[in-house]
Coordinates of C-alpha atoms and ligand atoms in Angstrom, one line a residue:
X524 CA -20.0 -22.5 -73.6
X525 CA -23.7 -22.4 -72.4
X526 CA -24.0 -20.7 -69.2
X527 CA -27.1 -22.5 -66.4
X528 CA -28.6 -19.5 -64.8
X529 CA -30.1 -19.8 -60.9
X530 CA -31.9 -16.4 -60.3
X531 CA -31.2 -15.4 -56.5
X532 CA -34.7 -16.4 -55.1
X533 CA -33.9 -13.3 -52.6
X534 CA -32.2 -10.1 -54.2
X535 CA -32.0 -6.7 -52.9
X536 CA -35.3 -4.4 -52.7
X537 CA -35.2 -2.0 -55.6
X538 CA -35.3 0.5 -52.4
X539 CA -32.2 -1.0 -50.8
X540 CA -30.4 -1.5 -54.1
X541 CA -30.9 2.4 -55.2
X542 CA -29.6 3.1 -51.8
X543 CA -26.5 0.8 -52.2
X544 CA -25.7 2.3 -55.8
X545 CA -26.3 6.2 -54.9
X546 CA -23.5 6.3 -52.8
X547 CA -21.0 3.5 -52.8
X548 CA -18.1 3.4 -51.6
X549 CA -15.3 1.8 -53.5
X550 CA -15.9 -2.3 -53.4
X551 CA -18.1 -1.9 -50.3
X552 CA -21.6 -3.5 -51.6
X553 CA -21.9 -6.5 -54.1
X554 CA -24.8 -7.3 -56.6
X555 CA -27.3 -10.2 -56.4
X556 CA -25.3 -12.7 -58.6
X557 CA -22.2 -13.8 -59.1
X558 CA -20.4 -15.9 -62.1
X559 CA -18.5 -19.3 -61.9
X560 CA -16.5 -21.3 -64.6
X561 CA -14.9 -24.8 -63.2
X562 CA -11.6 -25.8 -64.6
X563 CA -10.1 -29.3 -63.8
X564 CA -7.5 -31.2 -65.3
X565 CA -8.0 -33.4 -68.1
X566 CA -11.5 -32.1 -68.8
X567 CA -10.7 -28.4 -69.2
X568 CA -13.5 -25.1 -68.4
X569 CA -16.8 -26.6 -67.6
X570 CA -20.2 -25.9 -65.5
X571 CA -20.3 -22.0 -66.4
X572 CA -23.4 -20.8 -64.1
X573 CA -24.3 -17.5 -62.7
X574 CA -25.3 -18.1 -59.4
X575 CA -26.5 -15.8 -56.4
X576 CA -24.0 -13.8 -55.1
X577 CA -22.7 -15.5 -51.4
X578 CA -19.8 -17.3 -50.1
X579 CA -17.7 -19.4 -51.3
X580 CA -17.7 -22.8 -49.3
X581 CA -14.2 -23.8 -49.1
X582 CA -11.9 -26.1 -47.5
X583 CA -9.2 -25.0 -45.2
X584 CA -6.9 -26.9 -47.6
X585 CA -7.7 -25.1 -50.7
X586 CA -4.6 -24.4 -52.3
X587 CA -5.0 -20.8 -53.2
X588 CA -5.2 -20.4 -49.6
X589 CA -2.1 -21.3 -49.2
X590 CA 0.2 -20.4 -52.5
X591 CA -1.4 -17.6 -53.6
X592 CA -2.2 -19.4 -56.6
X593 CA -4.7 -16.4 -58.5
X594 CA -5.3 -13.6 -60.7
X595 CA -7.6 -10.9 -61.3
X596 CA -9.3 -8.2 -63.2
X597 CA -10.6 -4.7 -63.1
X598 CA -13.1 -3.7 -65.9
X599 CA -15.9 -1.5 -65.4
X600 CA -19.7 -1.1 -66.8
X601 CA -20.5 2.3 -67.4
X602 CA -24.3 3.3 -68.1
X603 CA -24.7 6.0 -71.3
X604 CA -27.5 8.4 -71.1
X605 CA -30.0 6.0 -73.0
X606 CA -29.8 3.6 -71.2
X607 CA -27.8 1.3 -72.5
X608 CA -24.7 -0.7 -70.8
X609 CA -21.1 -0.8 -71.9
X610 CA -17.9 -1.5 -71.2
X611 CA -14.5 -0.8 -72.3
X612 CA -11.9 -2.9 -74.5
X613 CA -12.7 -6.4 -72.3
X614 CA -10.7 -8.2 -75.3
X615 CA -7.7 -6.5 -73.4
X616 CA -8.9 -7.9 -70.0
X617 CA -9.4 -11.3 -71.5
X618 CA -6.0 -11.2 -73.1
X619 CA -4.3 -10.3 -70.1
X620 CA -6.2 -12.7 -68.0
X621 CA -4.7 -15.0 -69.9
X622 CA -0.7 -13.6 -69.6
X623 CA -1.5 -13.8 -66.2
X624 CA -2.7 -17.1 -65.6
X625 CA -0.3 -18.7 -67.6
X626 CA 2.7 -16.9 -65.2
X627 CA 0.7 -18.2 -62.1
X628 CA 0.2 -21.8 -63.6
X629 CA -3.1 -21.6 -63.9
X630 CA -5.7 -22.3 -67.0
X631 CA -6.6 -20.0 -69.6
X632 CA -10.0 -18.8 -70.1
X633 CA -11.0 -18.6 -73.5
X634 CA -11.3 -14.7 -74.3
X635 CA -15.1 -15.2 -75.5
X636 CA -15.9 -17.2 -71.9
X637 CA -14.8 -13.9 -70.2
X638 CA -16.6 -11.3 -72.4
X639 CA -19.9 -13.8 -72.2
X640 CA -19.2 -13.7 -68.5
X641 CA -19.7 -10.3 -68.6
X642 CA -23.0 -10.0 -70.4
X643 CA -24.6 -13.0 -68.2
X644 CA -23.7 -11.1 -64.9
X645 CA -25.6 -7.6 -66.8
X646 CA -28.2 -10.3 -68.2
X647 CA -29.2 -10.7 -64.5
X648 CA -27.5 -7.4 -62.6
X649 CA -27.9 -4.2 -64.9
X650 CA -29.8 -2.8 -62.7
X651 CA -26.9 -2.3 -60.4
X652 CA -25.3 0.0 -62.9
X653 CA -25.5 3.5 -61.9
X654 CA -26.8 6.4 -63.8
X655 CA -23.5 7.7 -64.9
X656 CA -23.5 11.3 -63.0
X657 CA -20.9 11.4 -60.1
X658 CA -18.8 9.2 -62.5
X659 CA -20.3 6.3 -61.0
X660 CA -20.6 3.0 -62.7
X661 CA -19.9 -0.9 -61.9
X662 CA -17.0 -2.6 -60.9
X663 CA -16.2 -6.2 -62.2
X664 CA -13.6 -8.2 -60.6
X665 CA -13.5 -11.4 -62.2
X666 CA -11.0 -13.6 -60.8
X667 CA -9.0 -17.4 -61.3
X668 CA -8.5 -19.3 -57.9
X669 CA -7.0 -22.2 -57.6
X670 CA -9.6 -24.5 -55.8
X671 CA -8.2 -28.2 -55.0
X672 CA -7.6 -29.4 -51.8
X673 CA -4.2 -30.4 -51.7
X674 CA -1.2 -28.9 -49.8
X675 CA 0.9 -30.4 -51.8
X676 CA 3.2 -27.5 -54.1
X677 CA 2.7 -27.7 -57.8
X678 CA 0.0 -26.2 -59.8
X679 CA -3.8 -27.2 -59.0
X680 CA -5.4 -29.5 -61.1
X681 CA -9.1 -27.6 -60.0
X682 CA -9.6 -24.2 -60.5
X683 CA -12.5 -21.4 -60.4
X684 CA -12.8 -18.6 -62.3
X685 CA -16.0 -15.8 -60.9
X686 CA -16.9 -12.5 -61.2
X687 CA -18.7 -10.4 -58.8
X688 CA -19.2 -6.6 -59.2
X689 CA -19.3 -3.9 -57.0
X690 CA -21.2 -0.3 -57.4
X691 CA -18.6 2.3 -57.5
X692 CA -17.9 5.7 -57.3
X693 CA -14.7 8.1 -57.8
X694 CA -12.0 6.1 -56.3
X695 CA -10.4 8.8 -54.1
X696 CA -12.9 10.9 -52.2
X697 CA -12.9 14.4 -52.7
X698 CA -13.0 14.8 -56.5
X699 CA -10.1 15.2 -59.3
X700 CA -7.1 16.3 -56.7
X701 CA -4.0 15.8 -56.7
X702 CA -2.7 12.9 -55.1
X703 CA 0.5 12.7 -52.3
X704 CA 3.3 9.8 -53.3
X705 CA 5.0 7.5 -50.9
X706 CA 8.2 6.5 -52.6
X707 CA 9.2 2.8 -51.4
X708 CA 12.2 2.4 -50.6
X709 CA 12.3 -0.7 -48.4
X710 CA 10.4 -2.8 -50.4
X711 CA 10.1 -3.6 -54.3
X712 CA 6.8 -4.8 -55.9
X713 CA 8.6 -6.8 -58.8
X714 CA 12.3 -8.5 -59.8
X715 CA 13.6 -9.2 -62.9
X716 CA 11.7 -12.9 -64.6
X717 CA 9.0 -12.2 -61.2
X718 CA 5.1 -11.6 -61.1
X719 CA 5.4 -8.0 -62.0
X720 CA 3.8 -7.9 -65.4
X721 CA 0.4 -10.5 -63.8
X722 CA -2.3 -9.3 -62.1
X723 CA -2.1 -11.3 -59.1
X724 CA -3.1 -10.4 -55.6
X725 CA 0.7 -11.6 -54.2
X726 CA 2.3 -8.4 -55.9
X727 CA -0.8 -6.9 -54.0
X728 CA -0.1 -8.1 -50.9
X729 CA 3.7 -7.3 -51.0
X730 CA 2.7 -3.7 -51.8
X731 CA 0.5 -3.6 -48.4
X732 CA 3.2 -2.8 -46.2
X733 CA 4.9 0.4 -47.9
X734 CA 1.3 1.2 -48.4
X735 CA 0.4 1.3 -45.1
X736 CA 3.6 3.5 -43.9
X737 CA 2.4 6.1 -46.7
X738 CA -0.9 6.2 -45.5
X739 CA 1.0 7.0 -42.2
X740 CA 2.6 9.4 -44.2
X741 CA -0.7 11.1 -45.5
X742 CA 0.3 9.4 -48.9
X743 CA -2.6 7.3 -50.5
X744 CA -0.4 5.6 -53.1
X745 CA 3.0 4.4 -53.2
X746 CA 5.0 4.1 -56.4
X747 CA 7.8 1.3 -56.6
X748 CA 11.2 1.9 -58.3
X749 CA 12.9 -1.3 -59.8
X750 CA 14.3 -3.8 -57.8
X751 CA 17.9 -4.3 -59.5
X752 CA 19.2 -0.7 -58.8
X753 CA 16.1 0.8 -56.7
X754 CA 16.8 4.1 -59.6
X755 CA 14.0 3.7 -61.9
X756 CA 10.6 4.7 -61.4
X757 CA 8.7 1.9 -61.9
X758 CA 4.5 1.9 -61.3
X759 CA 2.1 2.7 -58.3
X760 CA 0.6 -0.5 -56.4
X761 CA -2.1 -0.5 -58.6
X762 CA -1.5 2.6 -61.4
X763 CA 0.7 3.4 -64.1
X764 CA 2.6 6.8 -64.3
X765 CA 3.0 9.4 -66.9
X766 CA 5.2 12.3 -67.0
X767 CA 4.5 15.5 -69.1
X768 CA 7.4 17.8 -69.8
X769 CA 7.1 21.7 -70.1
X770 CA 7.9 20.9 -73.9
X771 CA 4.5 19.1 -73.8
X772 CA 6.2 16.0 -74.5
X773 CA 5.3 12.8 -72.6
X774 CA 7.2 10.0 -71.1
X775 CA 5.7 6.8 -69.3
X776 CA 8.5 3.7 -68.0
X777 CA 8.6 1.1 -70.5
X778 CA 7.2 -2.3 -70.2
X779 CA 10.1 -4.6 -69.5
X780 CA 8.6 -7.1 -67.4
X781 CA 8.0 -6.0 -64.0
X782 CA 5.0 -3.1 -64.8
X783 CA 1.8 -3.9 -65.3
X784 CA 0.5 -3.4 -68.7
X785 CA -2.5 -1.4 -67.9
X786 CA -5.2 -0.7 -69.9
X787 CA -5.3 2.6 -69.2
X788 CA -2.2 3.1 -70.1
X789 CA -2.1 1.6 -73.1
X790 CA -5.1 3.9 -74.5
X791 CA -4.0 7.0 -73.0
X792 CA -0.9 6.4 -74.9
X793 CA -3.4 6.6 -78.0
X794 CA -4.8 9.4 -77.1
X795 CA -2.0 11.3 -76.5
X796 CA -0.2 10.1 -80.2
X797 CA -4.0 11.1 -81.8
X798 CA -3.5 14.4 -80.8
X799 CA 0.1 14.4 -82.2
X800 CA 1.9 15.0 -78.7
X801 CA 5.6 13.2 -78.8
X802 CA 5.1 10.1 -76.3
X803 CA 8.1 7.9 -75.5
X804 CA 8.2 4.7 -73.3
X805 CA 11.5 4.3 -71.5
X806 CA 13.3 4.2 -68.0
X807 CA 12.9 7.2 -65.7
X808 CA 14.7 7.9 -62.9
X809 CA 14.1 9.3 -59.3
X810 CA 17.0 12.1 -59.7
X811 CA 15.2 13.1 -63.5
X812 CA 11.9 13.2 -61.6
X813 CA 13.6 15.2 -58.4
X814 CA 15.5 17.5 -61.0
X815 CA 12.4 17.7 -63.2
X816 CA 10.3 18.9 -61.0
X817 CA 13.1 21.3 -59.5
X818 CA 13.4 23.3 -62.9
X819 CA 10.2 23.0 -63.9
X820 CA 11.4 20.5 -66.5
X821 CA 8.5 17.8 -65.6
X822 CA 5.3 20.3 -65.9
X823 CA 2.6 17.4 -64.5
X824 CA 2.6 14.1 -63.2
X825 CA -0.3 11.6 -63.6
X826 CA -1.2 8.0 -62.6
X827 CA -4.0 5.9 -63.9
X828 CA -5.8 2.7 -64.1
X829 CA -9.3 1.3 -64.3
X830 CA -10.6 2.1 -61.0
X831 CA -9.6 5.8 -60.7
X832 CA -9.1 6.1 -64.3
X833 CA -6.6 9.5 -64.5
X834 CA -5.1 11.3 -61.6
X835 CA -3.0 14.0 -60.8
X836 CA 0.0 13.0 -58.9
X837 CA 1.4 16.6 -56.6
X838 CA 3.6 15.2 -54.5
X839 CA 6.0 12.6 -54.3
X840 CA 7.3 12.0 -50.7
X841 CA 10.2 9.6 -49.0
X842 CA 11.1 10.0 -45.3
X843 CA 14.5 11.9 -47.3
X844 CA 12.7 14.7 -49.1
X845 CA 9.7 16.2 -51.0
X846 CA 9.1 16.4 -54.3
X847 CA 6.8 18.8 -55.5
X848 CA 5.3 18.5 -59.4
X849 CA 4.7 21.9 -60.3
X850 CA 2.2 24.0 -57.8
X851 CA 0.6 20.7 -56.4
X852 CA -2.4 21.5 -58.9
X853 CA -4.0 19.2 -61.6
X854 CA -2.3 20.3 -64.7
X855 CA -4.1 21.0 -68.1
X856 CA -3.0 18.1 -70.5
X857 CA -4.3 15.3 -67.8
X858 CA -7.4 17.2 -67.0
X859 CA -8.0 17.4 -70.5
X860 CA -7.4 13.4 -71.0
X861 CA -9.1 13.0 -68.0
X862 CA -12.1 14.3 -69.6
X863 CA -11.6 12.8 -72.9
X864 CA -11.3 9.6 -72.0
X865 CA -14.2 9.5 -69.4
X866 CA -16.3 11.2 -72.2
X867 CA -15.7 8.0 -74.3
X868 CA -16.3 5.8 -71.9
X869 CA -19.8 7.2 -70.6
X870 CA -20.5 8.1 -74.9
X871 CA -20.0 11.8 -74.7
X872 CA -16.8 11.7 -76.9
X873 CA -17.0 10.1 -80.6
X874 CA -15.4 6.3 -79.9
X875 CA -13.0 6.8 -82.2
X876 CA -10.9 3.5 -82.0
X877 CA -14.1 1.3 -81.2
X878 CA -13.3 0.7 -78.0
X879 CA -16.6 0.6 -76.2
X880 CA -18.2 -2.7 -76.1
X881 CA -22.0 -3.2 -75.5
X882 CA -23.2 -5.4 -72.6
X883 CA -27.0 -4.5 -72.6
X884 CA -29.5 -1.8 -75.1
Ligands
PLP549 C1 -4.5 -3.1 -62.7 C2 -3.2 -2.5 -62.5 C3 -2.8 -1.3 -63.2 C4 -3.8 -0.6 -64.1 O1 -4.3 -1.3 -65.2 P1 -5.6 -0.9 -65.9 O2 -5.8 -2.0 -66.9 O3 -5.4 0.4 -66.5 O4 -6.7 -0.9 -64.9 C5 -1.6 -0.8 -63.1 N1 -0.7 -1.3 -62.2 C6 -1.0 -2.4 -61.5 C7 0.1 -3.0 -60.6 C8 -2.2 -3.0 -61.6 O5 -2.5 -4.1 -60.9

């Protein structure tokens, strides 16, 4: 698929961009351009375009407006000390793109339309990619909307699939500290055969309001536990969790349907077996993590996913008790992961599984 490419007639000043891109604040500023992929019934993907970044003229009765109809991604394009522009195992993205669209209804882009769609946006926008100190780099959210005017309920026969990117820095403020945990126990995030393995803003959206009491809390994440016997500790809104026992064995929930199969998590899984640590996926529960963290049993907790890549968890908190993970300090196997996997991602660490990807010399 050839992508038609309209430069923006007006982009930012190199001053104003450098200012935009020294200090950004997570998903705050956007770059000059933006990508767009058509989908319609009976025709399939067509008009692939980068276009200048602006809004999106729609009409009140667009359906995602209305269903929820849509999916997302989070990949990142880090800038290596020559220069050059990569990014990190996008066939992933693509593939799960895909899962995810076909649980909403919606099309599936071909894997090699979403990688190209990544080089086109850096053809036009590298400049927007940071120097990599500060651990900055630039966000991609390429998304799949469904875009037909119809209220009618049953799967759009239009659909749009863009990407826009965002200069970002560290995702929480104030540097590699451990983070405070609002456990939910009102809500759930996902149900057995629901949206919980699709990356779609609805499971977002459903997380908003447990998110909103932790942040009331002085919690900036909230982790779920599973719907059918609220026991299990499931994920974070938008993070997966690992536990690391005193016996320097890890464990991280199983994927059984209703966890998001981060990307993160998958390689850190790697990583971990690489350097011949035991690593077991399976359920955990509230009382293991309670008693765990009690004895001493559960030595760290961490959470991670594309935008703040690995963090400490110190706390988990409900409005019944506190749970402290050791002495509410980042602990020395997810520091050192931490820095391992950053290291590969900004090519400071040998790549040993290939999983860097270039999107510009
Ligand atoms: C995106 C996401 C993650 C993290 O996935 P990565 O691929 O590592 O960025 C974890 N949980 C949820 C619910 C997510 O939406």
């Amino acid at each position: 698929m050839k992508f038609e490419v309209t430069r923006n007639p007006s982009p930012l000043s190199d001053f104003d961009r450098e200012a935009a891109i020294s200090d950004p604040t997570f998903g705050s500023h956007f770059t000059d351009h933006q990508v767009v992929v058509v989908w319609e019934a009976g025709i399939g993907w067509h008009s692939a375009q980068v276009i200048p970044y602006g809004p999106i003229l729609m009409d009140p009765s667009s359906a995602v407006l209305h269903y929820g109809q849509e999916v997302f991604e989070g990949i990142k394009a880090y800038r290596h000390e020559d220069g050059s522009i990569w990014t990190f195992r996008p066939e992933m993205n693509a593939a799960r793109i895909q899962r995810s669209a076909k649980r909403m209804a919606l099309p599936e882009l071909p894997a090699d339309v979403f990688i190209d769609s990544l080089h086109q946006l850096i053809a036009v926008d590298g400049d927007w990619v940071p120097k990599p100190e500060g651990e900055k780099t630039l966000y991609f959210r390429p998304f799949e909307i469904a875009a037909e005017n119809f209220l009618g309920v049953r799967a759009a026969k239009r659909v749009e699939y863009r990407v826009i990117a965002s200069p970002v820095g560290p995702y929480f403020v104030g540097g590699v500290k451990p983070i405070s945990i609002w456990i939910a126990l009102d809500s759930s995030r996902a149900g057995k055969h629901g949206t919980g393995e699709a990356k779609t803003g609805g499971n977002y959206a459903a997380s908003l309001l447990a998110q909103q009491e932790g942040y009331d809390q002085g919690c900036s994440q909230v982790v779920f536990l599973d719907a059918e016997t609220s026991t299990h500790v499931e994920e974070l809104g938008g993070m997966n969790l690992f536990f690391i026992y005193k016996d320097g064995s890890v464990v991280t929930p199983g994927l059984d349907g209703t966890i998001l199969r981060g990307i993160t998590r998958d390689s850190l899984i790697t990583l971990i077996r690489d350097r011949g640590i035991k690593i077991t996926e399976r359920k955990v529960t509230l009382d293991e993590v309670r008693e765990g963290a009690k004895s001493g049993e559960i030595a760290e907790v961490l959470a991670c996913g594309t935008a703040a890549v690995i963090t400490p968890v110190g706390i988990f908190k409900s409005r019944d008790e506190e749970i402290v993970i050791g002495d509410n300090q980042p602990g020395e196997l997810t520091v050192s992961l931490r820095e391992e996997l950053t290291g590969i991602q900004y090519g400071i660490v040998a790549d040993r599984h290939n999983w860097m990807h270039k999107l510009a010399d």
